Short mmCIF file of C-alpha atoms in Angstrom, two decimals:
data_model
loop_
_atom_site.label_atom_id
_atom_site.label_comp_id
_atom_site.label_asym_id
_atom_site.label_seq_id
_atom_site.Cartn_x
_atom_site.Cartn_y
_atom_site.Cartn_z
CA MET A 1 -15.37 13.85 -6.71
CA ARG A 2 -15.18 10.07 -6.99
CA ILE A 3 -12.07 8.61 -5.39
CA LEU A 4 -11.08 4.96 -5.63
CA PHE A 5 -8.96 3.41 -2.85
CA THR A 6 -7.17 0.08 -3.31
CA CYS A 7 -4.54 -1.89 -1.43
CA ILE A 8 -2.75 -5.18 -1.70
CA GLY A 9 -1.55 -7.41 1.10
CA GLY A 10 -2.83 -7.65 4.66
CA PRO A 11 -4.07 -5.28 7.38
CA GLY A 12 -0.68 -3.61 7.57
CA HIS A 13 -1.22 -2.31 4.02
CA LEU A 14 -4.85 -1.38 4.62
CA ASN A 15 -4.71 0.40 7.97
CA PRO A 16 -2.61 3.44 6.87
CA LEU A 17 -5.12 4.19 4.10
CA LEU A 18 -8.35 3.90 6.10
CA PRO A 19 -8.06 7.22 8.04
CA ILE A 20 -7.27 9.04 4.79
CA SER A 21 -10.28 7.53 3.03
CA ARG A 22 -12.45 8.55 6.01
CA ALA A 23 -11.17 12.13 5.78
CA VAL A 24 -11.90 12.15 2.05
CA ALA A 25 -15.44 10.95 2.69
CA ASP A 26 -15.90 13.51 5.48
CA ALA A 27 -14.89 16.20 2.97
CA GLY A 28 -17.93 15.24 0.89
CA HIS A 29 -16.40 13.02 -1.77
CA ALA A 30 -17.61 9.62 -2.94
CA VAL A 31 -15.25 6.87 -1.79
CA TRP A 32 -15.15 3.35 -3.19
CA TRP A 33 -12.83 0.67 -1.83
CA ALA A 34 -11.49 -2.26 -3.84
CA THR A 35 -9.47 -4.91 -2.05
CA SER A 36 -9.30 -8.62 -1.28
CA ALA A 37 -12.18 -10.44 0.40
CA SER A 38 -10.04 -11.07 3.47
CA LEU A 39 -9.95 -7.33 4.16
CA GLY A 40 -13.58 -6.67 3.37
CA GLY A 41 -14.68 -6.83 6.99
CA LEU A 42 -12.16 -4.19 8.04
CA VAL A 43 -13.28 -1.91 5.20
CA GLU A 44 -16.96 -2.35 6.07
CA ASN A 45 -16.27 -1.79 9.77
CA ALA A 46 -14.71 1.54 8.78
CA GLY A 47 -17.99 2.50 7.13
CA PHE A 48 -17.29 1.76 3.47
CA SER A 49 -18.60 -0.67 0.90
CA PHE A 50 -16.00 -2.43 -1.20
CA HIS A 51 -15.47 -4.19 -4.49
CA GLN A 52 -13.67 -7.52 -4.15
CA LEU A 53 -10.39 -7.91 -5.99
CA GLY A 54 -9.38 -11.51 -6.29
CA TYR A 55 -5.65 -11.50 -5.58
CA ARG A 56 -3.84 -11.36 -2.30
CA PRO A 57 -0.18 -12.42 -2.31
CA ALA A 58 1.36 -15.10 -0.15
CA ALA A 59 -1.50 -16.21 2.08
CA ARG A 60 0.10 -17.45 5.28
CA ARG A 61 -0.47 -20.90 6.68
CA PRO A 62 -3.09 -21.10 9.42
CA GLU A 63 -1.24 -23.76 11.44
CA ARG A 64 1.71 -23.12 13.71
CA ALA A 65 5.00 -23.42 11.88
CA PRO A 66 8.68 -23.37 12.82
CA LEU A 67 10.37 -20.00 13.11
CA ARG A 68 12.10 -19.04 9.89
CA VAL A 69 13.67 -15.62 9.97
CA ALA A 70 13.99 -14.16 6.46
CA ASP A 71 17.32 -12.65 5.50
CA ALA A 72 17.58 -9.46 3.46
CA GLU A 73 17.83 -11.35 0.15
CA GLN A 74 14.71 -13.37 0.89
CA SER A 75 12.79 -10.23 1.81
CA ASP A 76 13.85 -8.52 -1.39
CA ASP A 77 12.82 -11.59 -3.40
CA GLU A 78 9.35 -11.49 -1.81
CA VAL A 79 8.86 -7.86 -2.84
CA ARG A 80 10.26 -8.48 -6.31
CA GLU A 81 8.46 -11.73 -7.13
CA ASN A 82 5.35 -11.58 -5.00
CA PHE A 83 4.40 -7.91 -5.32
CA ALA A 84 6.18 -6.36 -8.31
CA ARG A 85 5.87 -9.33 -10.67
CA ARG A 86 3.06 -11.76 -9.79
CA ALA A 87 0.64 -9.46 -8.00
CA THR A 88 0.98 -6.70 -10.61
CA ARG A 89 0.29 -9.08 -13.49
CA ALA A 90 -2.62 -10.71 -11.66
CA ARG A 91 -4.28 -7.43 -10.68
CA LEU A 92 -3.92 -5.45 -13.90
CA PRO A 93 -6.87 -7.24 -15.57
CA LEU A 94 -8.97 -6.65 -12.43
CA VAL A 95 -8.20 -2.99 -11.77
CA GLY A 96 -8.51 -1.88 -15.40
CA PRO A 97 -12.23 -2.64 -15.81
CA LEU A 98 -12.88 -1.20 -12.36
CA VAL A 99 -11.39 2.16 -13.33
CA ARG A 100 -13.11 2.23 -16.70
CA ASP A 101 -16.53 1.31 -15.26
CA TRP A 102 -16.58 3.49 -12.15
CA LYS A 103 -14.70 6.41 -13.75
CA PRO A 104 -13.04 7.82 -10.62
CA ASP A 105 -11.43 11.24 -10.57
CA LEU A 106 -8.49 9.92 -8.56
CA ALA A 107 -7.02 6.57 -7.51
CA VAL A 108 -5.25 6.10 -4.18
CA CYS A 109 -3.38 2.92 -3.32
CA ASP A 110 -0.69 1.60 -1.01
CA GLU A 111 2.89 1.80 -2.18
CA PHE A 112 3.04 -1.91 -3.15
CA ASP A 113 -0.05 -1.80 -5.40
CA PHE A 114 1.75 -1.22 -8.70
CA ALA A 115 -1.22 -2.47 -10.72
CA THR A 116 -3.36 0.48 -9.61
CA MET A 117 -0.55 2.95 -10.35
CA LEU A 118 0.02 1.50 -13.82
CA THR A 119 -3.68 1.36 -14.60
CA ALA A 120 -4.09 5.00 -13.57
CA GLU A 121 -1.18 6.02 -15.75
CA ARG A 122 -2.56 4.12 -18.75
CA CYS A 123 -5.95 5.78 -18.30
CA GLY A 124 -4.62 9.26 -17.71
CA LEU A 125 -6.03 9.15 -14.19
CA PRO A 126 -4.31 11.13 -11.39
CA HIS A 127 -3.13 8.85 -8.62
CA ALA A 128 -1.50 8.90 -5.23
CA SER A 129 0.08 6.26 -3.04
CA VAL A 130 0.29 5.88 0.72
CA LEU A 131 3.50 4.53 2.22
CA VAL A 132 3.09 1.48 4.45
CA SER A 133 6.73 0.55 5.13
CA ALA A 134 8.05 2.95 7.73
CA THR A 135 11.74 3.14 6.75
CA GLY A 136 11.11 3.28 3.01
CA LEU A 137 13.74 0.66 2.28
CA GLN A 138 11.67 -2.16 0.84
CA ILE A 139 10.84 -0.65 -2.54
CA ARG A 140 14.06 0.17 -4.36
CA PRO A 141 15.11 0.25 -8.03
CA ASP A 142 17.37 -2.75 -7.58
CA VAL A 143 14.44 -4.75 -6.17
CA VAL A 144 11.44 -3.80 -8.32
CA GLY A 145 13.11 -2.29 -11.34
CA GLU A 146 13.45 -5.33 -13.61
CA PRO A 147 9.89 -6.68 -13.35
CA LEU A 148 8.26 -3.26 -13.49
CA ARG A 149 10.21 -2.21 -16.57
CA LYS A 150 8.98 -5.30 -18.40
CA ILE A 151 5.39 -4.83 -17.31
CA ARG A 152 5.47 -1.15 -18.25
CA ALA A 153 6.72 -2.04 -21.72
CA GLU A 154 3.92 -4.62 -22.09
CA CYS A 155 1.42 -1.91 -21.12
CA GLY A 156 2.79 0.48 -23.75
CA LEU A 157 4.22 2.82 -21.13
CA VAL A 158 7.62 4.50 -21.13
CA ALA A 159 10.07 2.37 -19.18
CA ASP A 160 12.25 5.01 -17.58
CA PRO A 161 15.52 3.23 -16.69
CA ASP A 162 16.09 5.37 -13.62
CA LEU A 163 12.67 5.92 -12.07
CA ILE A 164 10.77 2.82 -13.26
CA MET A 165 7.54 4.48 -12.21
CA LEU A 166 7.37 7.94 -13.78
CA GLY A 167 7.46 9.45 -10.30
CA ARG A 168 4.97 12.23 -10.95
CA HIS A 169 2.36 11.05 -8.49
CA LEU A 170 1.73 12.16 -4.91
CA ARG A 171 3.02 10.01 -2.03
CA LEU A 172 1.67 10.35 1.49
CA SER A 173 3.87 9.18 4.37
CA PRO A 174 2.14 8.53 7.73
CA PHE A 175 5.50 8.34 9.49
CA PRO A 176 7.75 10.85 11.28
CA PRO A 177 10.26 12.14 8.69
CA THR A 178 13.09 11.35 11.11
CA PHE A 179 12.13 7.67 11.07
CA ARG A 180 12.42 7.43 7.28
CA ALA A 181 15.82 6.01 6.42
CA PRO A 182 18.15 8.61 4.86
CA GLU A 183 18.88 6.24 1.96
CA ALA A 184 15.21 5.53 1.17
CA TRP A 185 14.31 5.82 -2.52
CA ARG A 186 12.23 8.98 -2.86
CA HIS A 187 10.33 9.29 -6.11
CA GLY A 188 7.29 11.45 -6.73
CA THR A 189 6.25 14.24 -4.39
CA GLU A 190 6.20 13.03 -0.78
CA TYR A 191 4.25 14.66 2.07
CA ALA A 192 4.34 13.52 5.69
CA VAL A 193 0.86 13.31 7.27
CA ARG A 194 0.12 11.83 10.64
CA PRO A 195 -2.52 9.23 11.45
CA PRO A 196 -5.40 10.31 13.70
CA LEU A 197 -4.20 11.43 17.11
CA PRO A 198 -4.53 8.79 19.85
CA ARG A 199 -7.75 8.96 21.78
CA PRO A 200 -7.56 10.06 25.42
CA PRO A 201 -6.81 7.01 27.59
CA GLY A 202 -9.75 5.26 29.11
CA PRO A 203 -9.79 3.63 32.52
CA ARG A 204 -6.83 1.36 33.21
CA PRO A 205 -7.88 -2.18 32.17
CA ASP A 206 -8.34 -4.74 34.93
CA TRP A 207 -5.43 -6.84 33.66
CA ALA A 208 -3.15 -3.79 33.95
CA ARG A 209 -4.04 -3.28 37.64
CA VAL A 210 -3.37 -6.75 39.00
CA ARG A 211 -0.05 -5.54 40.34
CA PRO A 212 -0.74 -1.95 41.50
CA ASN A 213 1.75 0.62 40.26
CA ALA A 214 3.71 -2.00 38.33
CA PRO A 215 4.89 -1.32 34.74
CA VAL A 216 2.64 -2.50 31.90
CA ILE A 217 4.17 -4.59 29.08
CA TYR A 218 2.42 -5.35 25.79
CA PHE A 219 3.74 -8.21 23.65
CA THR A 220 2.51 -8.92 20.12
CA LEU A 221 3.76 -10.49 16.90
CA GLY A 222 1.13 -8.71 14.80
CA THR A 223 -1.50 -10.13 12.47
CA GLU A 224 0.67 -11.95 9.93
CA PHE A 225 3.67 -13.61 11.54
CA GLY A 226 2.41 -15.26 14.74
CA VAL A 227 1.71 -18.65 13.20
CA GLU A 228 5.23 -18.83 11.76
CA SER A 229 7.00 -17.87 14.98
CA GLY A 230 7.99 -21.32 16.28
CA ASP A 231 8.64 -21.09 20.03
CA LEU A 232 9.24 -17.32 20.04
CA TYR A 233 6.00 -16.67 21.93
CA GLU A 234 7.00 -19.15 24.62
CA ARG A 235 10.53 -17.80 25.04
CA VAL A 236 9.46 -14.16 25.24
CA LEU A 237 6.56 -15.02 27.56
CA ALA A 238 8.88 -16.89 29.90
CA GLY A 239 11.19 -13.87 30.12
CA LEU A 240 8.41 -11.32 30.65
CA ARG A 241 6.38 -13.39 33.07
CA ALA A 242 9.26 -13.38 35.58
CA LEU A 243 9.33 -9.56 35.75
CA PRO A 244 7.39 -7.52 38.35
CA VAL A 245 4.98 -6.19 35.71
CA ASN A 246 1.46 -6.48 34.34
CA LEU A 247 1.65 -8.29 30.99
CA LEU A 248 -0.69 -8.55 28.01
CA MET A 249 0.24 -10.92 25.15
CA THR A 250 -1.92 -11.06 22.01
CA VAL A 251 -1.53 -14.00 19.62
CA GLY A 252 -3.96 -13.38 16.76
CA SER A 253 -7.13 -15.11 15.61
CA GLN A 254 -5.38 -18.28 14.41
CA ILE A 255 -3.85 -19.26 17.76
CA ASP A 256 -5.72 -20.42 20.86
CA PRO A 257 -4.48 -18.67 24.00
CA ALA A 258 -5.11 -21.93 25.86
CA GLU A 259 -2.07 -23.38 24.06
CA PHE A 260 0.14 -21.59 26.55
CA GLY A 261 -1.42 -23.16 29.59
CA PRO A 262 -2.39 -21.57 32.92
CA GLN A 263 -0.79 -18.20 33.65
CA PRO A 264 -0.32 -16.19 36.86
CA ASP A 265 -2.81 -13.42 37.57
CA HIS A 266 -0.55 -10.65 36.29
CA VAL A 267 -0.39 -12.22 32.80
CA ARG A 268 -3.26 -12.05 30.31
CA ILE A 269 -3.14 -13.83 26.93
CA ALA A 270 -5.77 -12.88 24.34
CA GLN A 271 -6.22 -13.26 20.61
CA TYR A 272 -6.83 -9.57 20.04
CA VAL A 273 -7.17 -6.37 22.03
CA PRO A 274 -7.42 -2.99 20.20
CA GLN A 275 -4.13 -1.17 20.53
CA ASP A 276 -5.95 2.03 21.46
CA GLU A 277 -7.04 0.28 24.65
CA VAL A 278 -3.56 -0.97 25.49
CA LEU A 279 -0.91 1.51 24.37
CA PRO A 280 -2.00 4.51 26.49
CA HIS A 281 -1.17 2.44 29.59
CA CYS A 282 2.06 0.83 28.35
CA ASP A 283 5.60 1.27 29.58
CA VAL A 284 7.25 -1.01 26.98
CA VAL A 285 6.02 -2.66 23.77
CA VAL A 286 7.64 -5.96 22.78
CA SER A 287 7.05 -6.94 19.17
CA HIS A 288 8.27 -8.28 15.85
CA GLY A 289 8.80 -4.75 14.56
CA GLY A 290 6.01 -4.38 12.04
CA SER A 291 5.49 -0.80 10.86
CA GLY A 292 2.01 -0.56 12.38
CA THR A 293 3.11 -1.76 15.81
CA VAL A 294 6.24 0.41 15.84
CA MET A 295 4.23 3.50 14.88
CA GLY A 296 1.56 2.66 17.45
CA ALA A 297 4.22 2.59 20.16
CA LEU A 298 5.73 5.86 18.91
CA ALA A 299 2.35 7.58 18.80
CA HIS A 300 2.21 7.02 22.57
CA GLY A 301 5.90 7.71 23.24
CA VAL A 302 6.57 4.12 24.39
CA PRO A 303 10.01 2.49 24.05
CA THR A 304 10.14 -0.87 22.32
CA LEU A 305 11.94 -4.21 22.22
CA LEU A 306 12.00 -5.84 18.81
CA ALA A 307 12.62 -9.39 17.59
CA PRO A 308 12.18 -9.09 13.79
CA ILE A 309 11.12 -12.07 11.70
CA GLY A 310 10.75 -10.83 8.11
CA ALA A 311 9.40 -8.22 5.67
CA ASP A 312 10.31 -4.68 6.79
CA GLN A 313 10.78 -5.64 10.43
CA PRO A 314 14.62 -5.86 10.47
CA MET A 315 14.78 -2.39 8.87
CA ASN A 316 12.36 -0.96 11.41
CA ALA A 317 14.23 -2.56 14.29
CA GLN A 318 17.53 -1.15 13.10
CA ARG A 319 16.00 2.33 12.83
CA CYS A 320 14.53 2.06 16.35
CA VAL A 321 17.96 1.24 17.71
CA GLU A 322 19.64 4.04 15.70
CA LEU A 323 17.13 6.59 16.98
CA GLY A 324 17.62 5.49 20.56
CA PHE A 325 14.16 4.36 21.66
CA GLY A 326 14.48 0.62 21.10
CA ARG A 327 16.47 -2.55 21.71
CA ARG A 328 16.78 -5.45 19.27
CA LEU A 329 17.07 -9.18 19.94
CA ASP A 330 17.69 -12.08 17.57
CA ALA A 331 14.36 -13.88 17.19
CA VAL A 332 16.13 -17.24 16.76
CA THR A 333 18.62 -17.14 19.61
CA ALA A 334 17.02 -14.85 22.21
CA THR A 335 16.54 -16.56 25.57
CA PRO A 336 14.05 -15.68 28.31
CA ALA A 337 16.99 -14.16 30.20
CA ASP A 338 17.84 -11.96 27.19
CA VAL A 339 14.25 -10.73 27.02
CA ARG A 340 14.12 -10.06 30.73
CA ALA A 341 17.40 -8.11 30.68
CA ALA A 342 16.41 -6.01 27.65
CA VAL A 343 13.01 -5.02 29.07
CA THR A 344 14.60 -4.27 32.45
CA GLU A 345 17.01 -1.88 30.69
CA LEU A 346 14.21 -0.20 28.71
CA LEU A 347 12.31 0.41 31.95
CA ALA A 348 15.33 1.61 33.92
CA VAL A 349 17.12 3.92 31.46
CA PRO A 350 15.11 7.11 30.94
CA THR A 351 16.64 8.04 27.59
CA TYR A 352 14.65 5.31 25.80
CA ARG A 353 11.39 6.90 26.91
CA GLN A 354 12.71 10.39 26.18
CA GLU A 355 13.65 9.50 22.61
CA ALA A 356 10.30 7.79 22.04
CA GLU A 357 8.53 10.91 23.30
CA ARG A 358 10.63 13.06 20.98
CA LEU A 359 9.44 11.03 17.99
CA ARG A 360 5.87 11.16 19.35
CA ALA A 361 6.06 14.96 19.35
CA GLU A 362 7.37 14.98 15.79
CA LEU A 363 4.55 12.69 14.65
CA ALA A 364 1.88 14.67 16.51
CA ALA A 365 3.06 17.94 14.94
CA LEU A 366 2.42 16.68 11.38
CA PRO A 367 -0.79 17.73 9.62
CA GLY A 368 -3.51 15.11 9.94
CA PRO A 369 -5.80 13.14 7.62
CA ALA A 370 -7.82 16.22 6.68
CA HIS A 371 -4.66 17.72 5.20
CA ALA A 372 -4.09 14.50 3.25
CA ALA A 373 -7.64 14.82 1.87
CA ALA A 374 -6.95 18.39 0.78
CA LEU A 375 -3.76 17.29 -1.02
CA LEU A 376 -5.69 14.56 -2.82
CA GLU A 377 -8.30 17.10 -3.92
CA GLN A 378 -5.54 19.21 -5.47
CA VAL A 379 -4.14 16.20 -7.32
CA ALA A 380 -7.55 15.26 -8.68
CA ARG A 381 -8.19 18.81 -9.96
CA VAL A 382 -5.00 18.73 -12.04
CA ARG A 383 -6.61 16.26 -14.40
#
């Protein structure tokens, strides 16, 4: 079979789909990726060729910017205007010819890529989506309903007032079911499938052995929000640096680690280190609360401290607190002392680690990417 994969947005939208596309290819099917040029390198590194689609919403500024924490209304507006309205209209003329020319048997996209879903429906093509927002609270009828109803009508499709999307497609969720918010909007048929299991830990990195037997802390603000974090890096770093730990802070490709000046031996600052090399040795993850980072911590049973900035991060942070494996700080007002106290508590109170390990066990027990590939095969055969 020929299966087309697409996604919109940044690496956080791409990464949940890549293991599934690899499993599909390993099952003997032809896989073709279509995404923005900025993600092409990640697709090619995963072993796939790709077709460039020309639209990626809301490119973030490369220079450092003041911290501006988005409230719930701003986050909803971004999903409504940036993804449901502008991105869908911009991508429809690009995805349509792609589907007609390549003639796939199935289209698979991330849950924000409405243009691929609508194109598939117009063409009578089976399709599936992969969830990329862990709680499931970003895409809701009150957020995406109005623009999608209008676009559906323009496409000659039934504009169901309740479901918006017809809801007959398959949805794959690479998250523990317990983490999904009870009030999440569930449309279509949803199956939970885990990402690939973590690789066995390699040797403890040199930076994690500077202080023998000391806890290991990993601090990141992900790939998208670091340049808009104001002085959050500096405040968190000041709080963590004073602890008796080994610390790794990653700042992304757009920030020079030298900005932060000389550091003591037990602190390493880098632009990027693969999480698979870090998380097996971690005792606490400190982050902005992006879905990828939260799930990476959970996959290793590591408790987490979160300072959300925007997008789905506040929802993820709230869920981490509710489920008992995380603490949350206000990204605007948190002081180094607040950070230090929160991490000290996460290290000292065993229930945080126990709850993280409980979620790790739930995630590990889910069927893996090969099961997702088998489900996709079934969907494609329905055509």
